[in-house]
GROMACS .gro file of C-alpha atoms in nm:
model
  238
    1MET     CA    1  -2.573  -1.150  -2.615
    2ASN     CA    2  -2.155  -1.139  -2.601
    3VAL     CA    3  -2.201  -0.812  -2.939
    4GLY     CA    4  -2.451  -0.665  -2.641
    5ASP     CA    5  -2.146  -0.663  -2.351
    6GLY     CA    6  -1.877  -0.549  -2.622
    7ALA     CA    7  -2.166  -0.283  -2.747
    8ARG     CA    8  -2.190  -0.172  -2.366
    9THR     CA    9  -1.835  -0.182  -2.239
   10PRO     CA   10  -1.629   0.102  -2.474
   11VAL     CA   11  -1.977   0.313  -2.338
   12ALA     CA   12  -1.947   0.181  -1.976
   13GLN     CA   13  -1.558   0.291  -2.019
   14ARG     CA   14  -1.645   0.643  -2.190
   15THR     CA   15  -1.889   0.750  -1.870
   16VAL     CA   16  -1.625   0.657  -1.627
   17GLU     CA   17  -1.424   0.899  -1.788
   18GLN     CA   18  -1.721   1.182  -1.808
   19ILE     CA   19  -1.778   1.149  -1.465
   20LYS     CA   20  -1.429   1.195  -1.370
   21ALA     CA   21  -1.362   1.494  -1.549
   22MET     CA   22  -1.664   1.652  -1.385
   23ILE     CA   23  -1.451   1.505  -1.074
   24SER     CA   24  -1.108   1.697  -1.161
   25GLU     CA   25  -1.313   2.013  -1.355
   26GLY     CA   26  -1.446   2.081  -0.981
   27GLU     CA   27  -1.830   2.020  -1.090
   28VAL     CA   28  -1.866   1.769  -0.834
   29GLY     CA   29  -1.673   1.807  -0.560
   30PRO     CA   30  -1.526   1.570  -0.263
   31GLU     CA   31  -1.782   1.445  -0.006
   32GLN     CA   32  -1.996   1.557  -0.233
   33ARG     CA   33  -2.306   1.401  -0.402
   34LEU     CA   34  -2.349   1.283  -0.761
   35PRO     CA   35  -2.614   1.412  -0.981
   36THR     CA   36  -2.901   1.134  -0.984
   37GLU     CA   37  -2.863   0.821  -1.199
   38ARG     CA   38  -3.165   0.964  -1.462
   39ASP     CA   39  -2.955   1.330  -1.475
   40LEU     CA   40  -2.633   1.199  -1.462
   41SER     CA   41  -2.793   0.979  -1.846
   42ALA     CA   42  -3.003   1.279  -1.978
   43ARG     CA   43  -2.691   1.482  -1.955
   44LEU     CA   44  -2.406   1.203  -2.036
   45GLY     CA   45  -2.597   1.037  -2.366
   46VAL     CA   46  -2.609   0.661  -2.229
   47SER     CA   47  -2.854   0.465  -2.074
   48ARG     CA   48  -2.920   0.422  -1.738
   49GLY     CA   49  -2.737   0.128  -1.734
   50SER     CA   50  -2.410   0.209  -1.881
   51VAL     CA   51  -2.397   0.477  -1.538
   52ARG     CA   52  -2.465   0.208  -1.310
   53GLU     CA   53  -2.178   0.058  -1.479
   54ALA     CA   54  -1.991   0.371  -1.423
   55ILE     CA   55  -2.037   0.429  -1.065
   56ARG     CA   56  -1.946   0.023  -0.990
   57THR     CA   57  -1.601   0.045  -1.124
   58LEU     CA   58  -1.562   0.415  -1.006
   59THR     CA   59  -1.681   0.258  -0.611
   60THR     CA   60  -1.419   0.032  -0.656
   61LEU     CA   61  -1.158   0.246  -0.736
   62GLY     CA   62  -1.230   0.442  -0.444
   63VAL     CA   63  -1.378   0.766  -0.647
   64LEU     CA   64  -1.757   0.738  -0.532
   65GLU     CA   65  -1.925   0.514  -0.273
   66VAL     CA   66  -2.292   0.464  -0.237
   67ARG     CA   67  -2.440   0.573   0.032
   68HIS     CA   68  -2.790   0.345   0.058
   69GLY     CA   69  -3.086   0.651   0.098
   70ALA     CA   70  -2.852   0.919   0.045
   71GLY     CA   71  -2.743   0.865  -0.306
   72VAL     CA   72  -2.389   0.799  -0.475
   73TYR     CA   73  -2.110   1.071  -0.362
   74VAL     CA   74  -1.741   1.152  -0.440
   75THR     CA   75  -1.515   1.044  -0.179
   76ALA     CA   76  -1.252   1.241  -0.001
   77LEU     CA   77  -1.074   1.116  -0.296
   78ARG     CA   78  -0.738   1.041  -0.009
   79PRO     CA   79  -0.513   0.854  -0.160
   80LYS     CA   80  -0.497   0.561   0.074
   81ASP     CA   81  -0.816   0.480  -0.077
   82LEU     CA   82  -0.737   0.588  -0.419
   83LEU     CA   83  -0.486   0.372  -0.451
   84GLU     CA   84  -0.612   0.051  -0.191
   85ALA     CA   85  -0.698  -0.152  -0.447
   86PHE     CA   86  -0.314  -0.150  -0.534
   87GLY     CA   87  -0.235  -0.368  -0.156
   88VAL     CA   88  -0.375  -0.664  -0.357
   89LEU     CA   89  -0.067  -0.663  -0.522
   90ALA     CA   90   0.162  -0.764  -0.272
   91GLU     CA   91  -0.105  -1.033  -0.101
   92VAL     CA   92  -0.173  -1.240  -0.476
   93SER     CA   93   0.058  -1.205  -0.688
   94PRO     CA   94   0.296  -1.510  -0.716
   95ASP     CA   95   0.677  -1.564  -0.615
   96ARG     CA   96   0.821  -1.383  -0.952
   97THR     CA   97   0.630  -1.072  -0.896
   98LEU     CA   98   0.624  -1.064  -0.512
   99LEU     CA   99   1.024  -1.002  -0.622
  100GLU     CA  100   0.932  -0.721  -0.820
  101VAL     CA  101   0.748  -0.588  -0.610
  102LEU     CA  102   1.009  -0.611  -0.324
  103ARG     CA  103   1.256  -0.473  -0.565
  104VAL     CA  104   1.013  -0.110  -0.676
  105ARG     CA  105   1.001  -0.065  -0.270
  106ARG     CA  106   1.409  -0.139  -0.250
  107MET     CA  107   1.344   0.144  -0.486
  108ILE     CA  108   1.140   0.396  -0.314
  109GLU     CA  109   1.166   0.334   0.068
  110PRO     CA  110   1.550   0.391   0.145
  111ASP     CA  111   1.508   0.754   0.040
  112ALA     CA  112   1.157   0.768   0.294
  113THR     CA  113   1.432   0.625   0.532
  114ALA     CA  114   1.626   0.976   0.515
  115ILE     CA  115   1.389   1.178   0.418
  116ALA     CA  116   1.226   1.060   0.764
  117ALA     CA  117   1.556   1.049   0.907
  118ALA     CA  118   1.562   1.459   0.899
  119ARG     CA  119   1.187   1.494   0.983
  120ALA     CA  120   1.077   1.285   1.239
  121THR     CA  121   0.953   1.438   1.605
  122GLU     CA  122   1.041   1.248   1.904
  123GLU     CA  123   0.722   1.118   1.914
  124ASP     CA  124   0.730   0.921   1.597
  125LEU     CA  125   1.078   0.806   1.723
  126GLU     CA  126   0.901   0.753   2.077
  127ARG     CA  127   0.612   0.543   1.857
  128ILE     CA  128   0.882   0.372   1.616
  129GLY     CA  129   1.090   0.228   1.918
  130ALA     CA  130   0.783   0.075   2.095
  131LEU     CA  131   0.679  -0.103   1.777
  132LEU     CA  132   0.999  -0.268   1.750
  133ASP     CA  133   1.016  -0.348   2.097
  134ARG     CA  134   0.715  -0.552   2.038
  135LEU     CA  135   0.869  -0.688   1.714
  136GLU     CA  136   1.188  -0.814   1.941
  137GLY     CA  137   0.944  -0.963   2.205
  138ALA     CA  138   0.673  -1.194   1.933
  139ASP     CA  139   0.786  -1.494   1.832
  140PRO     CA  140   0.790  -1.601   1.569
  141VAL     CA  141   0.779  -2.029   1.531
  142THR     CA  142   0.439  -1.980   1.757
  143SER     CA  143   0.275  -1.634   1.617
  144PRO     CA  144   0.473  -1.538   1.270
  145GLY     CA  145   0.167  -1.336   1.215
  146ASP     CA  146   0.258  -1.084   1.496
  147SER     CA  147   0.605  -1.085   1.399
  148GLY     CA  148   0.529  -1.001   1.031
  149THR     CA  149   0.227  -0.704   1.134
  150PHE     CA  150   0.469  -0.548   1.400
  151ASP     CA  151   0.726  -0.522   1.121
  152LEU     CA  152   0.472  -0.408   0.876
  153GLY     CA  153   0.396  -0.113   1.146
  154PHE     CA  154   0.720  -0.036   1.210
  155HIS     CA  155   0.820   0.048   0.843
  156ARG     CA  156   0.481   0.203   0.792
  157GLU     CA  157   0.513   0.434   1.057
  158ILE     CA  158   0.908   0.551   0.912
  159VAL     CA  159   0.774   0.612   0.580
  160ALA     CA  160   0.442   0.822   0.750
  161CYS     CA  161   0.704   1.065   0.912
  162ALA     CA  162   0.819   1.154   0.518
  163GLY     CA  163   0.526   1.347   0.512
  164ASN     CA  164   0.391   1.239   0.171
  165ALA     CA  165   0.062   1.023   0.177
  166THR     CA  166   0.080   0.934  -0.167
  167LEU     CA  167   0.454   0.801  -0.049
  168SER     CA  168   0.267   0.637   0.241
  169ALA     CA  169  -0.045   0.489  -0.003
  170VAL     CA  170   0.237   0.312  -0.232
  171HIS     CA  171   0.444   0.182   0.040
  172ALA     CA  172   0.145   0.057   0.202
  173GLY     CA  173   0.033  -0.139  -0.117
  174LEU     CA  174   0.397  -0.293  -0.164
  175SER     CA  175   0.387  -0.423   0.167
  176SER     CA  176   0.264  -0.730   0.224
  177PRO     CA  177   0.176  -0.910   0.539
  178THR     CA  178   0.181  -1.274   0.424
  179LEU     CA  179   0.555  -1.215   0.318
  180ASN     CA  180   0.586  -1.054   0.622
  181GLU     CA  181   0.448  -1.362   0.787
  182ARG     CA  182   0.674  -1.577   0.531
  183VAL     CA  183   0.928  -1.422   0.581
  184TRP     CA  184   1.004  -1.434   0.953
  185ALA     CA  185   0.889  -1.787   1.005
  186GLY     CA  186   1.130  -1.890   0.731
  187HIS     CA  187   1.422  -1.639   0.900
  188ASP     CA  188   1.386  -1.869   1.205
  189ALA     CA  189   1.368  -2.143   1.045
  190GLU     CA  190   1.707  -2.054   0.917
  191GLY     CA  191   1.812  -1.977   1.325
  192ILE     CA  192   1.860  -1.573   1.120
  193SER     CA  193   1.652  -1.364   1.209
  194HIS     CA  194   1.833  -1.220   1.467
  195ASP     CA  195   1.915  -1.050   1.121
  196LEU     CA  196   1.603  -0.929   1.092
  197HIS     CA  197   1.616  -0.727   1.423
  198GLU     CA  198   1.961  -0.596   1.345
  199ASP     CA  199   1.905  -0.441   1.041
  200HIS     CA  200   1.571  -0.273   1.240
  201ARG     CA  201   1.833  -0.170   1.498
  202ARG     CA  202   2.035   0.000   1.289
  203ILE     CA  203   1.781   0.142   1.125
  204LEU     CA  204   1.642   0.342   1.441
  205ARG     CA  205   1.993   0.451   1.532
  206ALA     CA  206   2.044   0.597   1.256
  207LEU     CA  207   1.632   0.804   1.283
  208ARG     CA  208   1.773   0.867   1.629
  209ASP     CA  209   2.163   1.001   1.493
  210ARG     CA  210   1.921   1.232   1.256
  211ASP     CA  211   2.136   1.054   0.984
  212PRO     CA  212   1.989   1.078   0.682
  213GLU     CA  213   2.237   0.855   0.450
  214ALA     CA  214   2.290   0.606   0.741
  215ALA     CA  215   1.928   0.568   0.730
  216ARG     CA  216   1.909   0.531   0.325
  217ALA     CA  217   2.174   0.275   0.325
  218THR     CA  218   2.032   0.076   0.646
  219ALA     CA  219   1.692   0.058   0.489
  220ALA     CA  220   1.855  -0.054   0.146
  221ALA     CA  221   2.012  -0.342   0.302
  222HIS     CA  222   1.696  -0.487   0.509
  223VAL     CA  223   1.465  -0.442   0.206
  224LEU     CA  224   1.780  -0.610  -0.028
  225ARG     CA  225   1.836  -0.901   0.251
  226VAL     CA  226   1.418  -0.946   0.250
  227GLU     CA  227   1.452  -0.980  -0.121
  228ARG     CA  228   1.764  -1.224  -0.158
  229TRP     CA  229   1.549  -1.437   0.078
  230LEU     CA  230   1.278  -1.463  -0.098
  231GLU     CA  231   1.454  -1.517  -0.474
  232ALA     CA  232   1.619  -1.766  -0.288
  233HIS     CA  233   1.311  -1.968  -0.140
  234ILE     CA  234   1.116  -1.954  -0.487
  235PRO     CA  235   1.035  -2.271  -0.602
  236ASP     CA  236   1.188  -2.406  -0.936
  237GLY     CA  237   0.953  -2.312  -1.199
  238ASP     CA  238   0.750  -2.044  -1.009
   0.00000   0.00000   0.00000
């Protein structure tokens, strides 16, 4: 059985690449139906089992979706769908890896915030300000989950103002609701949660002032604060 499994895996991988090529070359486009399993098997010269395995892989990756009774379709191929699995990284990684995730976030979020300072509409700023009001009204002691959720919403709305769907999807993958909840609960336990609120107020002020450089600097300082907090609270040996 192990030999058989080993023989099947490369074929299934090759089948994945062949189906991806059909999509990238425009033979079948977003939200269009894929040929039947039987047709793909005959065309690609592989077993139907290899086709099924390839379809499962591409479905997990957000490239295909199975519509029961209707067949297999290419998805809309939106960045947020294709990068959805990437979001698991920040949810299940050990603390040391989360520290790396935060460092990557510090590379991209300040620039996105600077772009938002130049591009955000008044409606965007009102929405971001409303999220900040909700965040400041949440109690990190009794509802750290709410604080984490509003915090994520605040930053994601800012990044969305950059107008780059791929950037938003990558940023979402680097943002962990679980980590945010831990950060808010930990900061409140240490009596310094107001520091996070101050960071947010500075960021919003820079956005309202249409000051990209101030927005970049305040966003970088904020992510660095969270990064340093996590580094200080990683258990020895993690």
